[in-house]
Amino acid sequence: MNNIPSMTKNLLVINILAYAATWVLKGSGVDLNGLLGLHFFMASDFRVYQFLTYMFLHGSFTHILFNMFALWMFGSVIERVWGPKKFLFYYIVCGVGAGIVQELVQYGSYMAQGLAAYQYVNMGGAQISMDSYINMWTTIGASGAVYGILLAFGMIFPNERLFIIPFPFPIKAKWLIVGYIVIELFSAMSGPGDGVAHMAHLGGMLFGFLLIRYWRKHPDSSQRFGRSYGQEFFDNLRRKYEERQRSQHMHAEQTRWEEQRRETDEEYNERQRKNQEEVDAILDKIRKSGYDSLTKEEKQKLFDQKRPS
């Protein structure tokens, strides 16, 4: 696990430990899912902190296996782009957002069924109180946060080709995300009988989409998270470029009097200064909007700078 970024690794460890604790404490009569899972907000067992704790619990081995595999596969990439603080903030927002959407869906179901008018519910021939019944509406799992990570990957690397079982051909990330959305919508409309919170999955993607759009419109808003790995990459690129420029300048100074030039020293220095300003502006544009935002002329300009003199 040495090649896994720190925050992704920590999230994996926390989820696995929480899953193990669920089964260990279950043998002692402690229901961790009942304590920390997200209950319907009108139920007596509901607590606000459950919006955070529910996303670290899982109900089965396959449940945690698929979520942790996706977190490792896509979360590692996103954390390397954003850095650990921004990645964790995004992960938590998507998880909490998924919980909020799930609560709204449950409230809609509660009102649609007219449950407020009943004090008891028949369950398998036995009657239980309405409070006990709605306390059974418990949501657990990191799926909402993980679906937000999938969306982030699709928005940052839309044309990245992925091999997904059972398809024998690669699929672009943007179409994979669209496919997930369609499947979740269809599953949600088919009915809640499968026990999966499909709308929570979509809620995680919705909150992730809104947050990414906000960051793109307000790039300075994410500065509080510190420099991302992507920013460090372009800072290193800028530093190497400046070092190369200094080296070239020293070489030009040494050979200036050996070669006959058609421009004066002042003209030469002015041309070098303008050239560096243009390249600096291009590097800033890459850092803020990505390489694909460059025009053909800007890409050529940057390419020319990489060629040996």
Coordinates of C-alpha atoms in Angstrom, one line a residue:
M1 CA 0.0 0.0 0.0
N2 CA 3.0 2.3 -0.2
N3 CA 2.0 3.7 -3.5
I4 CA -1.5 4.7 -2.3
P5 CA -1.8 8.4 -1.4
S6 CA -2.1 9.1 2.3
M7 CA -5.7 10.2 2.6
T8 CA -7.0 7.4 0.4
K9 CA -5.1 4.9 2.4
N10 CA -6.5 6.4 5.7
L11 CA -10.0 6.2 4.4
L12 CA -9.5 2.5 3.3
V13 CA -8.1 1.6 6.8
I14 CA -10.9 3.4 8.6
N15 CA -13.6 1.6 6.6
I16 CA -12.0 -1.8 7.0
L17 CA -11.5 -1.3 10.7
A18 CA -15.1 -0.1 11.1
Y19 CA -16.4 -3.2 9.2
A20 CA -14.3 -5.5 11.4
A21 CA -15.5 -3.7 14.6
T22 CA -19.1 -4.2 13.4
W23 CA -18.8 -7.9 13.4
V24 CA -16.7 -8.1 16.6
L25 CA -19.1 -6.0 18.6
K26 CA -22.1 -7.8 17.2
G27 CA -21.0 -10.9 19.1
S28 CA -21.1 -8.9 22.3
G29 CA -24.6 -7.6 21.5
V30 CA -23.6 -4.2 20.3
D31 CA -25.3 -3.1 17.1
L32 CA -22.8 -0.6 15.6
N33 CA -25.0 -0.1 12.5
G34 CA -27.9 0.9 14.7
L35 CA -25.8 3.3 16.7
L36 CA -23.8 5.0 13.9
G37 CA -25.9 4.3 10.8
L38 CA -28.0 7.1 9.4
H39 CA -31.6 6.9 10.7
F40 CA -34.6 8.7 9.3
F41 CA -34.6 12.2 10.8
M42 CA -38.1 11.7 12.3
A43 CA -37.0 8.5 14.2
S44 CA -36.1 8.6 17.8
D45 CA -32.7 7.0 17.1
F46 CA -31.6 9.8 14.7
R47 CA -28.5 11.8 15.6
V48 CA -26.9 14.6 13.5
Y49 CA -23.5 13.0 13.7
Q50 CA -24.8 10.0 11.8
F51 CA -24.5 12.0 8.6
L52 CA -20.8 11.5 9.0
T53 CA -20.5 8.1 10.7
Y54 CA -22.8 6.2 8.4
M55 CA -20.5 6.4 5.4
F56 CA -17.8 4.3 7.2
L57 CA -20.1 1.3 7.8
H58 CA -21.0 -1.5 5.5
G59 CA -23.5 -4.4 5.7
S60 CA -21.7 -7.2 3.9
F61 CA -18.3 -8.2 2.5
T62 CA -19.3 -7.6 -1.1
H63 CA -20.6 -4.1 -0.1
I64 CA -17.3 -3.0 1.4
L65 CA -15.3 -4.8 -1.3
F66 CA -16.7 -3.0 -4.2
N67 CA -16.7 0.4 -2.5
M68 CA -13.1 0.1 -1.3
F69 CA -12.0 -1.2 -4.7
A70 CA -13.5 1.9 -6.4
L71 CA -12.1 4.2 -3.7
W72 CA -8.6 2.8 -4.2
M73 CA -8.8 2.8 -8.0
F74 CA -10.3 6.3 -8.6
G75 CA -9.7 8.0 -5.3
S76 CA -5.9 7.5 -5.6
V77 CA -6.0 9.4 -8.9
I78 CA -8.2 12.2 -7.7
E79 CA -6.1 12.7 -4.5
R80 CA -2.9 13.0 -6.6
V81 CA -4.6 15.8 -8.6
W82 CA -6.2 17.7 -5.8
G83 CA -4.0 16.9 -2.8
P84 CA -5.2 15.2 0.5
K85 CA -7.1 18.1 2.1
K86 CA -9.2 19.0 -0.9
F87 CA -9.8 15.4 -1.6
L88 CA -11.0 14.6 1.9
F89 CA -13.3 17.7 1.9
Y90 CA -14.8 16.6 -1.4
Y91 CA -15.3 13.0 -0.1
I92 CA -17.0 14.2 3.0
V93 CA -19.3 16.6 1.2
C94 CA -20.4 13.9 -1.3
G95 CA -21.0 11.5 1.6
V96 CA -23.0 14.0 3.7
G97 CA -24.9 15.1 0.5
A98 CA -25.8 11.5 -0.3
G99 CA -27.2 11.2 3.3
I100 CA -29.3 14.4 2.9
V101 CA -30.8 13.2 -0.4
Q102 CA -31.6 9.9 1.2
E103 CA -33.4 11.6 4.1
L104 CA -35.5 13.6 1.7
V105 CA -36.4 10.5 -0.3
Q106 CA -37.4 8.7 3.0
Y107 CA -39.5 11.8 4.0
G108 CA -41.3 11.7 0.6
S109 CA -42.0 8.0 1.1
Y110 CA -43.2 8.7 4.7
M111 CA -45.7 11.4 3.5
A112 CA -46.8 9.5 0.4
Q113 CA -47.7 6.4 2.4
G114 CA -49.6 8.6 5.0
L115 CA -47.6 7.0 7.8
A116 CA -48.2 10.0 10.1
A117 CA -51.8 8.9 10.6
Y118 CA -50.8 5.5 12.0
Q119 CA -49.4 4.5 15.4
Y120 CA -48.7 0.9 14.6
V121 CA -47.5 -1.1 11.5
N122 CA -48.2 -4.8 10.8
M123 CA -44.9 -6.7 10.3
G124 CA -45.3 -10.3 9.5
G125 CA -48.4 -10.8 11.6
A126 CA -47.1 -8.7 14.5
Q127 CA -47.7 -5.1 15.2
I128 CA -44.9 -2.7 16.0
S129 CA -45.0 1.0 16.9
M130 CA -44.5 3.5 14.2
D131 CA -41.4 4.8 15.9
S132 CA -39.9 1.3 15.9
Y133 CA -40.8 1.0 12.2
I134 CA -39.2 4.2 11.0
N135 CA -36.1 3.4 13.2
M136 CA -35.6 0.5 10.8
W137 CA -35.0 3.0 8.0
T138 CA -31.2 3.0 8.4
T139 CA -28.7 3.8 5.7
I140 CA -25.0 2.7 5.8
G141 CA -22.2 2.6 3.3
A142 CA -19.6 4.8 1.6
S143 CA -21.3 4.4 -1.8
G144 CA -22.5 8.0 -1.9
A145 CA -19.0 9.4 -1.4
V146 CA -17.5 6.8 -3.8
Y147 CA -20.0 7.7 -6.5
G148 CA -18.9 11.3 -6.0
I149 CA -15.3 10.2 -6.6
L150 CA -16.4 8.4 -9.8
L151 CA -18.1 11.6 -11.0
A152 CA -14.9 13.6 -10.3
F153 CA -12.8 11.2 -12.3
G154 CA -15.2 11.5 -15.2
M155 CA -15.2 15.3 -15.1
I156 CA -11.4 15.6 -14.8
F157 CA -10.5 12.9 -17.2
P158 CA -13.6 12.6 -19.5
N159 CA -11.8 11.0 -22.4
E160 CA -9.8 8.5 -20.3
R161 CA -10.5 5.0 -21.6
L162 CA -11.4 2.3 -19.1
F163 CA -11.9 -1.4 -19.4
I164 CA -15.0 -2.4 -17.4
I165 CA -16.2 -6.0 -17.0
P166 CA -18.0 -7.5 -18.9
F167 CA -17.4 -5.1 -21.9
P168 CA -14.5 -6.4 -24.1
F169 CA -13.7 -2.8 -25.3
P170 CA -12.6 0.4 -23.5
I171 CA -15.2 3.0 -22.5
K172 CA -14.5 6.7 -22.1
A173 CA -14.9 7.8 -18.5
K174 CA -17.6 10.4 -19.4
W175 CA -19.8 7.7 -20.9
L176 CA -19.2 5.4 -18.0
I177 CA -20.5 8.0 -15.6
V178 CA -23.6 8.6 -17.8
G179 CA -24.2 4.9 -17.7
Y180 CA -24.0 4.8 -13.9
I181 CA -26.5 7.7 -13.6
V182 CA -29.0 6.0 -16.0
I183 CA -28.7 2.7 -14.2
E184 CA -29.2 4.3 -10.7
L185 CA -32.2 6.3 -12.0
F186 CA -33.8 3.2 -13.5
S187 CA -33.1 1.2 -10.4
A188 CA -34.6 3.9 -8.1
M189 CA -37.7 4.1 -10.2
S190 CA -38.1 0.4 -10.2
G191 CA -38.8 0.4 -6.5
P192 CA -37.0 0.1 -3.2
G193 CA -37.3 -3.6 -2.9
D194 CA -33.6 -4.4 -3.5
G195 CA -32.5 -2.6 -0.3
V196 CA -30.0 -0.3 -2.0
A197 CA -30.2 3.5 -1.6
H198 CA -29.9 4.3 -5.3
M199 CA -31.0 7.9 -4.7
A200 CA -28.2 8.3 -2.2
H201 CA -25.7 7.3 -4.9
L202 CA -27.2 9.9 -7.2
G203 CA -27.1 12.4 -4.3
G204 CA -23.4 11.9 -3.8
M205 CA -22.8 12.6 -7.5
L206 CA -25.1 15.6 -7.4
F207 CA -23.3 17.3 -4.6
G208 CA -19.9 16.4 -6.2
F209 CA -21.0 18.0 -9.5
L210 CA -22.1 21.2 -7.7
L211 CA -18.9 21.4 -5.7
I212 CA -16.7 20.9 -8.8
R213 CA -18.6 23.5 -10.8
Y214 CA -18.2 25.9 -7.9
W215 CA -14.5 25.4 -7.7
R216 CA -14.2 25.8 -11.5
K217 CA -16.1 29.1 -11.3
H218 CA -14.2 30.3 -8.2
P219 CA -10.7 28.8 -8.5
D220 CA -9.3 30.9 -5.7
S221 CA -11.9 29.3 -3.2
S222 CA -9.8 26.1 -3.0
Q223 CA -6.6 27.9 -2.0
R224 CA -7.3 27.2 1.7
F225 CA -6.7 23.5 1.0
G226 CA -3.1 24.2 0.2
R227 CA -1.2 23.4 -2.9
S228 CA -2.3 20.3 -4.7
Y229 CA 0.0 17.8 -6.4
G230 CA -1.1 19.2 -9.7
Q231 CA 0.0 22.7 -8.6
E232 CA 3.3 21.4 -7.4
F233 CA 3.8 19.8 -10.8
F234 CA 3.3 23.0 -12.7
D235 CA 5.4 24.9 -10.1
N236 CA 8.2 22.5 -10.8
L237 CA 7.7 22.9 -14.5
R238 CA 7.9 26.7 -14.1
R239 CA 11.0 26.4 -12.0
K240 CA 12.7 24.1 -14.5
Y241 CA 11.8 26.5 -17.3
E242 CA 13.2 29.5 -15.4
E243 CA 16.4 27.6 -14.7
R244 CA 16.7 26.7 -18.4
Q245 CA 16.1 30.3 -19.3
R246 CA 18.9 31.4 -17.0
S247 CA 21.2 28.8 -18.5
Q248 CA 20.4 29.9 -22.0
H249 CA 20.9 33.5 -21.0
M250 CA 24.3 32.8 -19.6
H251 CA 25.2 30.9 -22.8
A252 CA 24.0 33.8 -24.9
E253 CA 26.1 36.3 -22.9
Q254 CA 29.2 34.2 -23.5
T255 CA 28.7 33.9 -27.2
R256 CA 27.3 37.4 -27.8
W257 CA 30.6 38.9 -28.7
E258 CA 31.6 35.9 -30.7
E259 CA 28.7 36.1 -33.1
Q260 CA 27.5 38.9 -35.3
R261 CA 24.0 39.9 -34.3
R262 CA 21.4 41.9 -36.2
E263 CA 19.9 43.3 -33.0
T264 CA 21.2 45.3 -30.1
D265 CA 21.6 44.1 -26.6
E266 CA 18.5 46.1 -25.5
E267 CA 16.4 44.5 -28.3
Y268 CA 17.6 41.0 -27.4
N269 CA 16.8 41.5 -23.7
E270 CA 13.4 42.9 -24.5
R271 CA 12.6 39.9 -26.8
Q272 CA 13.7 37.5 -24.1
R273 CA 11.6 39.3 -21.4
K274 CA 8.5 39.2 -23.6
N275 CA 9.0 35.6 -24.4
Q276 CA 9.3 34.6 -20.7
E277 CA 6.1 36.6 -19.9
E278 CA 4.2 34.7 -22.6
V279 CA 5.3 31.4 -21.3
D280 CA 4.5 32.3 -17.7
A281 CA 1.0 33.2 -18.8
I282 CA 0.6 29.9 -20.6
L283 CA 1.8 28.0 -17.5
D284 CA -0.6 29.9 -15.3
K285 CA -3.4 29.0 -17.7
I286 CA -2.5 25.3 -17.5
R287 CA -2.5 25.4 -13.7
K288 CA -6.0 27.1 -13.5
S289 CA -7.8 25.4 -16.4
G290 CA -5.8 22.5 -17.6
Y291 CA -3.7 21.8 -20.7
D292 CA -6.7 21.3 -23.0
S293 CA -7.7 24.9 -22.5
L294 CA -4.7 26.1 -24.5
T295 CA -5.1 27.4 -28.0
K296 CA -3.1 25.8 -30.8
E297 CA -0.7 28.7 -30.9
E298 CA -0.2 28.5 -27.1
K299 CA 0.6 24.7 -27.3
Q300 CA 3.1 25.4 -30.1
K301 CA 4.7 28.1 -28.1
L302 CA 5.1 25.8 -25.1
F303 CA 6.4 23.0 -27.4
D304 CA 9.0 25.4 -28.9
Q305 CA 10.4 26.1 -25.5
K306 CA 11.0 22.4 -24.9
R307 CA 13.2 22.0 -28.0
P308 CA 16.9 22.2 -27.5
S309 CA 18.5 25.5 -28.6

